[in-house]
mmCIF file of C-alpha atoms in Angstrom:
data_model
loop_
_atom_site.group_PDB
_atom_site.id
_atom_site.type_symbol
_atom_site.label_atom_id
_atom_site.label_comp_id
_atom_site.label_asym_id
_atom_site.label_seq_id
_atom_site.Cartn_x
_atom_site.Cartn_y
_atom_site.Cartn_z
ATOM 1 C CA MET T 695 175.633 -52.559 115.691
ATOM 2 C CA ASN T 696 173.239 -55.337 116.383
ATOM 3 C CA SER T 697 169.471 -55.161 115.641
ATOM 4 C CA CYS T 698 168.506 -54.416 119.286
ATOM 5 C CA SER T 699 170.924 -51.497 119.281
ATOM 6 C CA ARG T 700 169.533 -50.180 116.037
ATOM 7 C CA ARG T 701 165.935 -50.248 117.335
ATOM 8 C CA LEU T 702 166.995 -48.470 120.490
ATOM 9 C CA MET T 703 168.869 -45.881 118.547
ATOM 10 C CA ALA T 704 165.761 -45.332 116.285
ATOM 11 C CA LEU T 705 163.598 -44.926 119.372
ATOM 12 C CA TRP T 706 165.957 -42.444 120.923
ATOM 13 C CA ILE T 707 166.157 -40.404 117.738
ATOM 14 C CA GLY T 708 162.466 -40.407 117.289
ATOM 15 C CA ALA T 709 161.988 -39.236 120.988
ATOM 16 C CA SER T 710 164.489 -36.507 120.425
ATOM 17 C CA LEU T 711 162.701 -35.252 117.360
ATOM 18 C CA GLY T 712 159.393 -34.949 119.253
ATOM 19 C CA LEU T 713 157.839 -37.956 117.625
ATOM 20 C CA ALA T 714 157.171 -39.742 121.030
ATOM 21 C CA PRO T 715 153.811 -37.975 121.848
ATOM 22 C CA ALA T 716 152.439 -38.822 118.477
ATOM 23 C CA PHE T 717 152.921 -42.537 119.371
ATOM 24 C CA GLY T 718 151.535 -42.205 122.793
ATOM 25 C CA ALA T 719 154.910 -42.377 124.708
ATOM 26 C CA PRO T 720 156.653 -40.336 127.447
ATOM 27 C CA ASP T 721 154.933 -37.007 127.314
ATOM 28 C CA GLU T 722 151.473 -38.496 128.192
ATOM 29 C CA SER T 723 150.556 -38.275 131.901
ATOM 30 C CA PRO T 724 150.841 -41.585 133.713
ATOM 31 C CA PRO T 725 147.717 -43.720 134.314
ATOM 32 C CA LEU T 726 145.975 -42.961 137.549
ATOM 33 C CA GLN T 727 144.513 -45.360 140.054
ATOM 34 C CA GLN T 728 141.289 -44.419 141.893
ATOM 35 C CA ILE T 729 140.591 -46.093 145.230
ATOM 36 C CA LEU T 730 137.064 -45.674 146.709
ATOM 37 C CA GLN T 731 137.234 -44.329 150.294
ATOM 38 C CA PHE T 732 133.577 -43.526 150.762
ATOM 39 C CA ARG T 733 130.257 -43.527 148.926
ATOM 40 C CA GLY T 734 126.870 -42.493 150.273
ATOM 41 C CA GLN T 735 123.539 -41.087 148.991
ATOM 42 C CA VAL T 736 121.313 -38.580 150.719
ATOM 43 C CA ALA T 737 117.497 -38.628 149.838
ATOM 44 C CA VAL T 738 115.073 -35.770 150.620
ATOM 45 C CA GLY T 739 112.125 -36.738 152.692
ATOM 46 C CA ASN T 740 108.576 -35.430 152.694
ATOM 47 C CA ASP T 741 109.595 -32.346 154.665
ATOM 48 C CA GLY T 742 111.925 -31.227 151.926
ATOM 49 C CA ASN T 743 115.191 -32.117 153.784
ATOM 50 C CA GLY T 744 117.571 -35.055 153.988
ATOM 51 C CA VAL T 745 120.605 -35.872 156.020
ATOM 52 C CA LEU T 746 123.180 -38.678 155.805
ATOM 53 C CA ALA T 747 125.912 -38.861 158.478
ATOM 54 C CA ASP T 748 128.662 -41.588 158.413
ATOM 55 C CA THR T 749 132.231 -42.275 159.360
ATOM 56 C CA PHE T 750 134.964 -44.074 157.347
ATOM 57 C CA ALA T 751 138.604 -44.972 157.658
ATOM 58 C CA PRO T 752 140.973 -44.048 154.696
ATOM 59 C CA THR T 753 142.806 -46.996 153.089
ATOM 60 C CA ALA T 754 145.330 -44.998 150.916
ATOM 61 C CA ASP T 755 148.168 -42.702 151.916
ATOM 62 C CA GLY T 756 151.487 -41.431 150.615
ATOM 63 C CA PRO T 757 152.977 -38.299 149.172
ATOM 64 C CA GLU T 758 151.455 -38.719 145.749
ATOM 65 C CA VAL T 759 147.844 -39.462 147.043
ATOM 66 C CA ARG T 760 145.122 -36.750 146.451
ATOM 67 C CA PHE T 761 141.623 -37.151 147.759
ATOM 68 C CA VAL T 762 138.717 -35.986 145.502
ATOM 69 C CA LEU T 763 135.111 -35.512 146.551
ATOM 70 C CA TYR T 764 132.906 -36.436 143.602
ATOM 71 C CA ILE T 765 129.284 -35.429 143.732
ATOM 72 C CA ASP T 766 126.589 -36.532 141.262
ATOM 73 C CA ASP T 767 122.896 -36.657 140.897
ATOM 74 C CA ALA T 768 122.304 -40.298 142.074
ATOM 75 C CA LEU T 769 120.812 -41.552 138.846
ATOM 76 C CA GLY T 770 118.981 -44.823 139.168
ATOM 77 C CA THR T 771 120.277 -48.147 138.042
ATOM 78 C CA GLY T 772 117.410 -48.856 135.662
ATOM 79 C CA GLY T 773 115.249 -50.686 138.270
ATOM 80 C CA GLY T 774 112.872 -47.703 138.577
ATOM 81 C CA PRO T 775 112.587 -44.034 137.910
ATOM 82 C CA ALA T 776 115.688 -41.913 138.718
ATOM 83 C CA PRO T 777 115.340 -39.511 141.624
ATOM 84 C CA SER T 778 115.220 -35.814 140.774
ATOM 85 C CA PRO T 779 118.339 -33.819 141.609
ATOM 86 C CA VAL T 780 118.551 -31.891 144.918
ATOM 87 C CA ARG T 781 118.066 -28.120 144.963
ATOM 88 C CA GLY T 782 120.567 -27.370 147.734
ATOM 89 C CA LEU T 783 123.455 -29.521 149.161
ATOM 90 C CA THR T 784 125.992 -29.046 152.014
ATOM 91 C CA ILE T 785 128.736 -31.488 152.610
ATOM 92 C CA THR T 786 130.789 -31.348 155.857
ATOM 93 C CA LEU T 787 133.911 -33.385 156.141
ATOM 94 C CA ASN T 788 135.724 -33.615 159.534
ATOM 95 C CA ASP T 789 133.726 -30.641 160.827
ATOM 96 C CA GLU T 790 134.655 -28.440 157.844
ATOM 97 C CA VAL T 791 132.173 -27.468 155.110
ATOM 98 C CA VAL T 792 133.831 -28.608 151.871
ATOM 99 C CA PHE T 793 130.920 -27.986 149.551
ATOM 100 C CA GLN T 794 127.786 -25.870 149.763
ATOM 101 C CA ASN T 795 125.285 -24.778 147.104
ATOM 102 C CA ASP T 796 121.870 -23.457 147.723
ATOM 103 C CA GLU T 797 120.608 -23.657 144.046
ATOM 104 C CA ALA T 798 120.429 -26.197 141.325
ATOM 105 C CA ILE T 799 123.748 -28.036 141.131
ATOM 106 C CA PRO T 800 125.566 -28.545 137.740
ATOM 107 C CA PHE T 801 126.503 -32.199 138.172
ATOM 108 C CA PRO T 802 129.106 -33.717 138.402
ATOM 109 C CA VAL T 803 131.131 -31.723 140.867
ATOM 110 C CA ARG T 804 134.729 -32.439 141.908
ATOM 111 C CA VAL T 805 136.439 -30.965 144.814
ATOM 112 C CA GLN T 806 139.834 -31.753 146.331
ATOM 113 C CA VAL T 807 139.697 -32.597 150.056
ATOM 114 C CA GLY T 808 141.932 -33.633 152.847
ATOM 115 C CA LEU T 809 141.353 -36.725 154.991
ATOM 116 C CA ASN T 810 142.746 -37.979 158.329
ATOM 117 C CA PRO T 811 145.806 -40.165 157.908
ATOM 118 C CA VAL T 812 145.625 -43.936 157.681
ATOM 119 C CA GLY T 813 145.552 -45.482 161.169
ATOM 120 C CA GLY T 814 144.430 -42.198 162.751
ATOM 121 C CA GLU T 815 140.945 -40.915 163.618
ATOM 122 C CA ARG T 816 137.998 -42.056 161.417
ATOM 123 C CA ASN T 817 136.726 -39.399 159.100
ATOM 124 C CA THR T 818 133.279 -38.008 159.534
ATOM 125 C CA ILE T 819 131.020 -36.851 156.708
ATOM 126 C CA VAL T 820 127.527 -35.193 156.772
ATOM 127 C CA LEU T 821 125.497 -34.683 153.555
ATOM 128 C CA ALA T 822 122.494 -32.299 154.015
ATOM 129 C CA ALA T 823 120.153 -31.816 151.149
ATOM 130 C CA ARG T 824 117.123 -29.754 150.288
ATOM 131 C CA GLY T 825 114.569 -30.268 147.454
ATOM 132 C CA ALA T 826 111.523 -32.056 146.313
ATOM 133 C CA PRO T 827 110.490 -35.181 148.259
ATOM 134 C CA GLY T 828 112.611 -38.126 146.770
ATOM 135 C CA ALA T 829 115.319 -35.916 145.325
ATOM 136 C CA ALA T 830 118.769 -37.382 145.892
ATOM 137 C CA ALA T 831 122.525 -36.711 145.534
ATOM 138 C CA ARG T 832 125.363 -39.090 145.820
ATOM 139 C CA ALA T 833 128.900 -38.278 147.064
ATOM 140 C CA SER T 834 132.066 -40.420 146.818
ATOM 141 C CA ILE T 835 135.564 -39.715 148.069
ATOM 142 C CA LEU T 836 138.287 -41.208 145.951
ATOM 143 C CA ALA T 837 142.025 -41.514 146.596
ATOM 144 C CA VAL T 838 143.772 -40.681 143.354
ATOM 145 C CA ARG T 839 147.424 -41.744 142.843
ATOM 146 C CA PRO T 840 149.703 -42.759 139.994
ATOM 147 C CA ALA T 841 148.937 -46.314 139.007
ATOM 148 C CA PRO T 842 151.733 -48.901 139.619
ATOM 149 C CA VAL T 843 153.494 -49.846 136.483
ATOM 150 C CA SER T 844 154.952 -53.217 135.997
ATOM 151 C CA PHE T 845 157.893 -53.818 133.708
#
């Protein structure tokens, strides 16, 4: 048995004994790729309400792709004071309410959503917020799929 065969045999025996997870091998979930499909921020005006409406086309598809709506509190980038979080938020995606909360929101929030297929109609999204003037929330839609693995 040559040295390469011995190494492969040792790896196979180690995997069969359950040692592989301890070394970060096969039992770990595969790495995921996240592809931004949409990002927008809604800010509350002086009347206590804010609305953002937009459209976007998806760029990812396939049987393993999932779409996730990610909502956070739109913290600033350090250039000034961060806006306060909104008190109420409703997000409508393609004429369907996918998130609604009329109280303080425990950020971040993740919701699995469906999008129109690539090459089809553009997706529509509406973010409607309530709160103190200047309060803000940010929403992103990510396509999540297994990352390509090169050998």
